[in-house]
Amino acid sequence: MKQSRSLQASSLADRTPPTELRPVRVHAEHHVEAADVEPHCHADLGQLLATTHGVIRVTTEENQWLLPPGRALLLPPGVVHAVHSPKESRLRAVLIAPQMCRDFLPACRIIALTTLLQALIDAVARCPAYYPVPSPASRMVAVLLDQIASAHSEPLGVPRLSDTRLRRVTDALMAFPADGRSLSEWQDVAGASSRTLARLFEAEVGMSFSHYRRQVQMQAAVGMLSSGLPVGEVAHALGYSTASAFAFAFRKTLGSPPNRFRDQFKWSDCRII
């Protein structure tokens, strides 16, 4: 794995890997400058990635996620992923022994970080590497794993498509989520008829083109809202005619109004040095 030179590792635990007896380790990192970690995998570890400051982007072979504070990405062992971290981002990696991942981590998913889950991650990060078993520390780790397993999943990922005709469309949408062209207007770009494109979207990702575009827009909205932009500005930047139309789409996709979602980004106030 290639690490950025701007990385300042500031783990509250040492680099001892998790084991079956002590199945969780928590590490913290601080990226002074924007940084990229090239595609890699942890064949023998599950991982929960969270950010306490800044919105990180995680890309796998099948999906792309924007990860704001207050959310975390669960990665099963062996999943190849790349990570982009913005300037002055602070990350936490909760490393999980593979034996503990079999039941609750069959695939990547985004979860909401509850107050309890955040507090447990903080507390486990402060545990010594070789805490006694059984002990209050080992029982706290068990509760942390239970909270991760039962955490609510959120639809923040955007599928990456393999068909080259679809990729011409989706790459353009990723670059400019406000693009409002219909499928018939994408025909010349894609090199396929609108009927063929519609069929391919359903076949590859099980959703319509309009649904896919909304997922792209909502992922972009997450990044904008977490940076503090007003809802009206986000709506305009994404091509919505009114803030209320954007708020309706946001709530339909993510289950809460965009202003309430923005107000949840408070875990970034936590500091791990």
mmCIF file of C-alpha atoms in Angstrom:
data_model
loop_
_atom_site.group_PDB
_atom_site.id
_atom_site.type_symbol
_atom_site.label_atom_id
_atom_site.label_comp_id
_atom_site.label_asym_id
_atom_site.label_seq_id
_atom_site.Cartn_x
_atom_site.Cartn_y
_atom_site.Cartn_z
ATOM 1 C CA MET A 1 0.000 0.000 0.000
ATOM 2 C CA LYS A 2 1.329 3.398 -0.948
ATOM 3 C CA GLN A 3 0.844 6.055 1.719
ATOM 4 C CA SER A 4 0.889 9.786 1.257
ATOM 5 C CA ARG A 5 3.967 11.620 2.459
ATOM 6 C CA SER A 6 1.679 14.153 4.119
ATOM 7 C CA LEU A 7 0.293 11.504 6.468
ATOM 8 C CA GLN A 8 0.812 12.086 10.158
ATOM 9 C CA ALA A 9 -0.067 8.878 11.980
ATOM 10 C CA SER A 10 -1.410 9.704 15.423
ATOM 11 C CA SER A 11 -2.880 6.441 16.621
ATOM 12 C CA LEU A 12 -4.111 6.152 20.169
ATOM 13 C CA ALA A 13 -3.237 2.461 19.980
ATOM 14 C CA ASP A 14 -0.083 0.896 18.639
ATOM 15 C CA ARG A 15 0.063 -0.883 15.297
ATOM 16 C CA THR A 16 -0.530 -4.324 16.782
ATOM 17 C CA PRO A 17 -3.055 -6.068 14.505
ATOM 18 C CA PRO A 18 -6.317 -7.448 15.894
ATOM 19 C CA THR A 19 -6.490 -11.122 16.815
ATOM 20 C CA GLU A 20 -9.243 -13.601 17.606
ATOM 21 C CA LEU A 21 -8.682 -12.934 21.322
ATOM 22 C CA ARG A 22 -8.549 -9.132 20.957
ATOM 23 C CA PRO A 23 -10.533 -8.673 17.729
ATOM 24 C CA VAL A 24 -10.547 -4.872 17.321
ATOM 25 C CA ARG A 25 -7.899 -2.164 17.010
ATOM 26 C CA VAL A 26 -8.583 1.525 16.391
ATOM 27 C CA HIS A 27 -6.092 3.756 14.597
ATOM 28 C CA ALA A 28 -6.269 7.479 13.866
ATOM 29 C CA GLU A 29 -4.589 9.380 11.027
ATOM 30 C CA HIS A 30 -4.200 13.049 10.136
ATOM 31 C CA HIS A 31 -3.608 14.098 6.504
ATOM 32 C CA VAL A 32 -2.052 17.555 6.467
ATOM 33 C CA GLU A 33 -2.373 17.824 2.675
ATOM 34 C CA ALA A 34 -4.767 16.169 0.241
ATOM 35 C CA ALA A 35 -3.670 12.565 -0.172
ATOM 36 C CA ASP A 36 -4.423 9.404 -2.125
ATOM 37 C CA VAL A 37 -3.936 5.815 -1.063
ATOM 38 C CA GLU A 38 -3.705 3.614 -4.143
ATOM 39 C CA PRO A 39 -5.963 0.561 -4.619
ATOM 40 C CA HIS A 40 -5.125 -2.099 -2.037
ATOM 41 C CA CYS A 41 -6.842 -4.633 0.201
ATOM 42 C CA HIS A 42 -6.548 -6.114 3.663
ATOM 43 C CA ALA A 43 -6.908 -9.825 2.976
ATOM 44 C CA ASP A 44 -7.059 -10.740 6.656
ATOM 45 C CA LEU A 45 -8.917 -7.775 8.193
ATOM 46 C CA GLY A 46 -12.339 -6.180 8.087
ATOM 47 C CA GLN A 47 -12.353 -2.425 8.371
ATOM 48 C CA LEU A 48 -14.589 0.420 9.425
ATOM 49 C CA LEU A 49 -13.447 3.745 7.951
ATOM 50 C CA ALA A 50 -14.709 6.984 9.467
ATOM 51 C CA THR A 51 -13.698 10.624 9.214
ATOM 52 C CA THR A 52 -13.766 13.098 12.060
ATOM 53 C CA HIS A 53 -12.927 16.040 9.786
ATOM 54 C CA GLY A 54 -13.282 16.336 6.013
ATOM 55 C CA VAL A 55 -15.189 14.280 3.447
ATOM 56 C CA ILE A 56 -13.173 11.321 2.161
ATOM 57 C CA ARG A 57 -13.828 9.404 -1.058
ATOM 58 C CA VAL A 58 -13.543 5.614 -1.098
ATOM 59 C CA THR A 59 -13.627 3.731 -4.393
ATOM 60 C CA THR A 60 -13.940 -0.015 -4.906
ATOM 61 C CA GLU A 61 -14.281 -2.000 -8.108
ATOM 62 C CA GLU A 62 -18.079 -1.793 -7.865
ATOM 63 C CA ASN A 63 -18.918 1.435 -6.004
ATOM 64 C CA GLN A 64 -17.843 4.910 -5.010
ATOM 65 C CA TRP A 65 -18.714 6.560 -1.702
ATOM 66 C CA LEU A 66 -18.326 10.063 -0.300
ATOM 67 C CA LEU A 67 -17.925 9.681 3.431
ATOM 68 C CA PRO A 68 -18.733 12.709 5.636
ATOM 69 C CA PRO A 69 -18.326 12.953 9.407
ATOM 70 C CA GLY A 70 -21.079 11.047 11.160
ATOM 71 C CA ARG A 71 -20.992 8.170 8.669
ATOM 72 C CA ALA A 72 -18.666 5.188 8.285
ATOM 73 C CA LEU A 73 -17.898 2.664 5.557
ATOM 74 C CA LEU A 74 -17.645 -1.027 6.411
ATOM 75 C CA LEU A 75 -15.250 -3.011 4.208
ATOM 76 C CA PRO A 76 -15.108 -6.834 4.355
ATOM 77 C CA PRO A 77 -11.709 -8.571 4.256
ATOM 78 C CA GLY A 78 -10.202 -8.740 0.788
ATOM 79 C CA VAL A 79 -12.080 -5.831 -0.822
ATOM 80 C CA VAL A 80 -9.779 -3.743 -3.035
ATOM 81 C CA HIS A 81 -10.292 -0.037 -2.344
ATOM 82 C CA ALA A 82 -8.659 3.336 -2.912
ATOM 83 C CA VAL A 83 -9.010 6.328 -0.585
ATOM 84 C CA HIS A 84 -8.805 10.050 -1.315
ATOM 85 C CA SER A 85 -8.472 12.319 1.718
ATOM 86 C CA PRO A 86 -8.790 16.117 1.482
ATOM 87 C CA LYS A 87 -6.454 18.600 3.124
ATOM 88 C CA GLU A 88 -6.535 18.540 6.927
ATOM 89 C CA SER A 89 -8.666 15.410 7.073
ATOM 90 C CA ARG A 90 -8.719 13.216 10.155
ATOM 91 C CA LEU A 91 -9.603 9.556 9.789
ATOM 92 C CA ARG A 92 -10.200 6.569 11.993
ATOM 93 C CA ALA A 93 -9.721 2.979 10.925
ATOM 94 C CA VAL A 94 -11.363 0.350 13.079
ATOM 95 C CA LEU A 95 -9.594 -2.899 12.164
ATOM 96 C CA ILE A 96 -11.587 -6.082 12.799
ATOM 97 C CA ALA A 97 -10.322 -9.660 12.985
ATOM 98 C CA PRO A 98 -11.743 -11.719 10.085
ATOM 99 C CA GLN A 99 -13.411 -14.260 12.383
ATOM 100 C CA MET A 100 -15.708 -11.498 13.641
ATOM 101 C CA CYS A 101 -16.716 -10.324 10.129
ATOM 102 C CA ARG A 102 -18.361 -13.453 8.788
ATOM 103 C CA ASP A 103 -21.849 -12.848 10.133
ATOM 104 C CA PHE A 104 -22.306 -9.085 9.754
ATOM 105 C CA LEU A 105 -19.901 -7.976 7.030
ATOM 106 C CA PRO A 106 -20.654 -9.892 3.817
ATOM 107 C CA ALA A 107 -20.505 -6.738 1.659
ATOM 108 C CA CYS A 108 -19.529 -3.062 1.788
ATOM 109 C CA ARG A 109 -22.059 -0.733 3.360
ATOM 110 C CA ILE A 110 -22.367 2.750 4.816
ATOM 111 C CA ILE A 111 -23.637 3.075 8.381
ATOM 112 C CA ALA A 112 -24.680 6.001 10.559
ATOM 113 C CA LEU A 113 -22.437 6.613 13.560
ATOM 114 C CA THR A 114 -24.666 6.955 16.605
ATOM 115 C CA THR A 115 -23.499 8.794 19.702
ATOM 116 C CA LEU A 116 -22.986 5.441 21.420
ATOM 117 C CA LEU A 117 -20.988 3.998 18.532
ATOM 118 C CA GLN A 118 -18.761 7.084 18.396
ATOM 119 C CA ALA A 119 -18.162 6.898 22.150
ATOM 120 C CA LEU A 120 -17.281 3.204 21.942
ATOM 121 C CA ILE A 121 -14.761 3.851 19.149
ATOM 122 C CA ASP A 122 -13.195 6.591 21.304
ATOM 123 C CA ALA A 123 -13.011 4.301 24.330
ATOM 124 C CA VAL A 124 -11.603 1.272 22.486
ATOM 125 C CA ALA A 125 -8.967 3.508 20.876
ATOM 126 C CA ARG A 126 -7.680 4.260 24.378
ATOM 127 C CA CYS A 127 -7.443 0.599 25.414
ATOM 128 C CA PRO A 128 -3.918 -0.814 25.808
ATOM 129 C CA ALA A 129 -2.834 -3.226 23.090
ATOM 130 C CA TYR A 130 -2.807 -6.238 25.414
ATOM 131 C CA TYR A 131 -5.779 -5.619 27.682
ATOM 132 C CA PRO A 132 -6.764 -8.548 29.933
ATOM 133 C CA VAL A 133 -9.410 -10.993 28.715
ATOM 134 C CA PRO A 134 -11.976 -11.044 30.193
ATOM 135 C CA SER A 135 -12.022 -7.446 31.422
ATOM 136 C CA PRO A 136 -14.067 -4.238 31.074
ATOM 137 C CA ALA A 137 -12.072 -3.529 27.889
ATOM 138 C CA SER A 138 -12.924 -6.882 26.285
ATOM 139 C CA ARG A 139 -16.597 -6.455 27.166
ATOM 140 C CA MET A 140 -16.543 -2.961 25.646
ATOM 141 C CA VAL A 141 -15.072 -4.397 22.424
ATOM 142 C CA ALA A 142 -17.908 -6.933 22.337
ATOM 143 C CA VAL A 143 -20.463 -4.116 22.638
ATOM 144 C CA LEU A 144 -18.680 -2.165 19.870
ATOM 145 C CA LEU A 145 -18.885 -5.149 17.519
ATOM 146 C CA ASP A 146 -22.561 -5.619 18.382
ATOM 147 C CA GLN A 147 -23.282 -1.955 17.627
ATOM 148 C CA ILE A 148 -21.464 -2.147 14.287
ATOM 149 C CA ALA A 149 -23.348 -5.316 13.327
ATOM 150 C CA SER A 150 -26.744 -3.774 14.142
ATOM 151 C CA ALA A 151 -26.061 -0.311 12.704
ATOM 152 C CA HIS A 152 -28.493 1.083 10.133
ATOM 153 C CA SER A 153 -27.258 1.018 6.518
ATOM 154 C CA GLU A 154 -27.573 4.134 4.361
ATOM 155 C CA PRO A 155 -27.812 4.407 0.535
ATOM 156 C CA LEU A 156 -24.852 6.735 -0.014
ATOM 157 C CA GLY A 157 -22.905 4.695 -2.556
ATOM 158 C CA VAL A 158 -22.984 5.104 -6.323
ATOM 159 C CA PRO A 159 -22.416 1.932 -8.399
ATOM 160 C CA ARG A 160 -19.562 1.967 -10.905
ATOM 161 C CA LEU A 161 -20.675 0.519 -14.231
ATOM 162 C CA SER A 162 -18.648 -1.730 -16.522
ATOM 163 C CA ASP A 163 -20.351 -1.199 -19.890
ATOM 164 C CA THR A 164 -18.336 1.366 -21.836
ATOM 165 C CA ARG A 165 -21.472 3.013 -23.249
ATOM 166 C CA LEU A 166 -22.862 3.544 -19.790
ATOM 167 C CA ARG A 167 -19.509 4.727 -18.460
ATOM 168 C CA ARG A 168 -19.480 7.582 -20.979
ATOM 169 C CA VAL A 169 -22.728 8.787 -19.431
ATOM 170 C CA THR A 170 -21.966 8.086 -15.783
ATOM 171 C CA ASP A 171 -18.454 9.555 -15.870
ATOM 172 C CA ALA A 172 -19.921 12.780 -17.279
ATOM 173 C CA LEU A 173 -22.581 12.805 -14.545
ATOM 174 C CA MET A 174 -19.967 12.269 -11.852
ATOM 175 C CA ALA A 175 -18.053 15.273 -13.182
ATOM 176 C CA PHE A 176 -21.174 17.447 -13.495
ATOM 177 C CA PRO A 177 -24.112 16.118 -11.403
ATOM 178 C CA ALA A 178 -26.321 19.038 -12.459
ATOM 179 C CA ASP A 179 -26.452 17.752 -16.051
ATOM 180 C CA GLY A 180 -30.180 17.351 -16.733
ATOM 181 C CA ARG A 181 -30.083 15.705 -20.141
ATOM 182 C CA SER A 182 -32.532 12.873 -20.775
ATOM 183 C CA LEU A 183 -31.387 9.482 -22.039
ATOM 184 C CA SER A 184 -32.375 10.421 -25.582
ATOM 185 C CA GLU A 185 -30.016 13.403 -25.340
ATOM 186 C CA TRP A 186 -27.170 11.119 -24.244
ATOM 187 C CA GLN A 187 -27.436 8.845 -27.286
ATOM 188 C CA ASP A 188 -24.672 10.472 -29.309
ATOM 189 C CA VAL A 189 -22.325 10.597 -26.317
ATOM 190 C CA ALA A 190 -22.908 6.964 -25.390
ATOM 191 C CA GLY A 191 -23.044 5.537 -28.899
ATOM 192 C CA ALA A 192 -26.276 3.665 -28.157
ATOM 193 C CA SER A 193 -30.001 4.341 -28.415
ATOM 194 C CA SER A 194 -31.967 5.574 -25.422
ATOM 195 C CA ARG A 195 -33.842 2.254 -25.349
ATOM 196 C CA THR A 196 -30.574 0.320 -25.192
ATOM 197 C CA LEU A 197 -29.208 2.603 -22.484
ATOM 198 C CA ALA A 198 -32.364 2.213 -20.394
ATOM 199 C CA ARG A 199 -32.138 -1.566 -20.674
ATOM 200 C CA LEU A 200 -28.444 -1.534 -19.732
ATOM 201 C CA PHE A 201 -29.054 0.598 -16.616
ATOM 202 C CA GLU A 202 -31.695 -1.843 -15.402
ATOM 203 C CA ALA A 203 -29.515 -4.862 -16.226
ATOM 204 C CA GLU A 204 -26.306 -3.579 -14.589
ATOM 205 C CA VAL A 205 -27.554 -1.808 -11.473
ATOM 206 C CA GLY A 206 -31.241 -2.648 -11.220
ATOM 207 C CA MET A 207 -32.354 0.972 -11.361
ATOM 208 C CA SER A 208 -33.538 3.474 -13.918
ATOM 209 C CA PHE A 209 -31.337 6.205 -15.333
ATOM 210 C CA SER A 210 -33.242 8.877 -13.403
ATOM 211 C CA HIS A 211 -32.743 6.928 -10.165
ATOM 212 C CA TYR A 212 -29.028 6.549 -10.868
ATOM 213 C CA ARG A 213 -28.665 10.274 -11.604
ATOM 214 C CA ARG A 214 -30.439 11.089 -8.330
ATOM 215 C CA GLN A 215 -27.965 8.850 -6.474
ATOM 216 C CA VAL A 216 -25.076 10.758 -8.073
ATOM 217 C CA GLN A 217 -26.667 14.081 -7.127
ATOM 218 C CA MET A 218 -27.328 13.006 -3.539
ATOM 219 C CA GLN A 219 -23.749 11.840 -3.116
ATOM 220 C CA ALA A 220 -22.558 15.237 -4.345
ATOM 221 C CA ALA A 221 -25.056 16.895 -1.998
ATOM 222 C CA VAL A 222 -23.594 15.060 0.984
ATOM 223 C CA GLY A 223 -20.184 16.567 0.284
ATOM 224 C CA MET A 224 -21.580 20.071 -0.186
ATOM 225 C CA LEU A 225 -23.800 19.988 2.899
ATOM 226 C CA SER A 226 -21.007 18.664 5.094
ATOM 227 C CA SER A 227 -18.879 21.662 4.082
ATOM 228 C CA GLY A 228 -21.591 23.995 5.390
ATOM 229 C CA LEU A 229 -23.183 25.215 2.147
ATOM 230 C CA PRO A 230 -26.795 26.421 2.515
ATOM 231 C CA VAL A 231 -29.469 24.104 1.158
ATOM 232 C CA GLY A 232 -30.501 26.657 -1.500
ATOM 233 C CA GLU A 233 -26.966 26.864 -2.888
ATOM 234 C CA VAL A 234 -26.653 23.072 -2.997
ATOM 235 C CA ALA A 235 -30.000 22.802 -4.798
ATOM 236 C CA HIS A 236 -28.916 25.372 -7.400
ATOM 237 C CA ALA A 237 -25.501 23.729 -7.894
ATOM 238 C CA LEU A 238 -27.182 20.391 -8.594
ATOM 239 C CA GLY A 239 -29.630 21.799 -11.131
ATOM 240 C CA TYR A 240 -32.826 21.773 -9.056
ATOM 241 C CA SER A 241 -35.307 24.517 -9.856
ATOM 242 C CA THR A 242 -36.185 25.107 -6.193
ATOM 243 C CA ALA A 243 -34.768 24.268 -2.788
ATOM 244 C CA SER A 244 -38.000 22.484 -1.911
ATOM 245 C CA ALA A 245 -37.680 20.174 -4.952
ATOM 246 C CA PHE A 246 -34.144 19.300 -3.889
ATOM 247 C CA ALA A 247 -35.217 18.783 -0.278
ATOM 248 C CA PHE A 248 -37.960 16.399 -1.400
ATOM 249 C CA ALA A 249 -35.495 14.329 -3.469
ATOM 250 C CA PHE A 250 -32.935 14.343 -0.653
ATOM 251 C CA ARG A 251 -35.429 13.207 1.944
ATOM 252 C CA LYS A 252 -36.801 10.511 -0.359
ATOM 253 C CA THR A 253 -33.287 9.115 -0.873
ATOM 254 C CA LEU A 254 -31.692 9.560 2.554
ATOM 255 C CA GLY A 255 -34.678 9.684 4.889
ATOM 256 C CA SER A 256 -34.107 13.106 6.445
ATOM 257 C CA PRO A 257 -34.290 16.756 5.303
ATOM 258 C CA PRO A 258 -31.004 18.191 4.019
ATOM 259 C CA ASN A 259 -30.805 20.861 6.740
ATOM 260 C CA ARG A 260 -31.132 18.210 9.465
ATOM 261 C CA PHE A 261 -28.570 16.046 7.688
ATOM 262 C CA ARG A 262 -26.108 18.957 7.606
ATOM 263 C CA ASP A 263 -26.611 19.606 11.313
ATOM 264 C CA GLN A 264 -25.513 16.056 12.100
ATOM 265 C CA PHE A 265 -21.909 16.721 11.069
ATOM 266 C CA LYS A 266 -20.678 17.405 14.581
ATOM 267 C CA TRP A 267 -18.332 14.500 15.198
ATOM 268 C CA SER A 268 -15.671 16.561 13.428
ATOM 269 C CA ASP A 269 -15.476 18.589 16.627
ATOM 270 C CA CYS A 270 -13.831 15.531 18.238
ATOM 271 C CA ARG A 271 -10.046 15.732 18.164
ATOM 272 C CA ILE A 272 -7.733 12.738 18.231
ATOM 273 C CA ILE A 273 -4.113 13.774 18.330
#
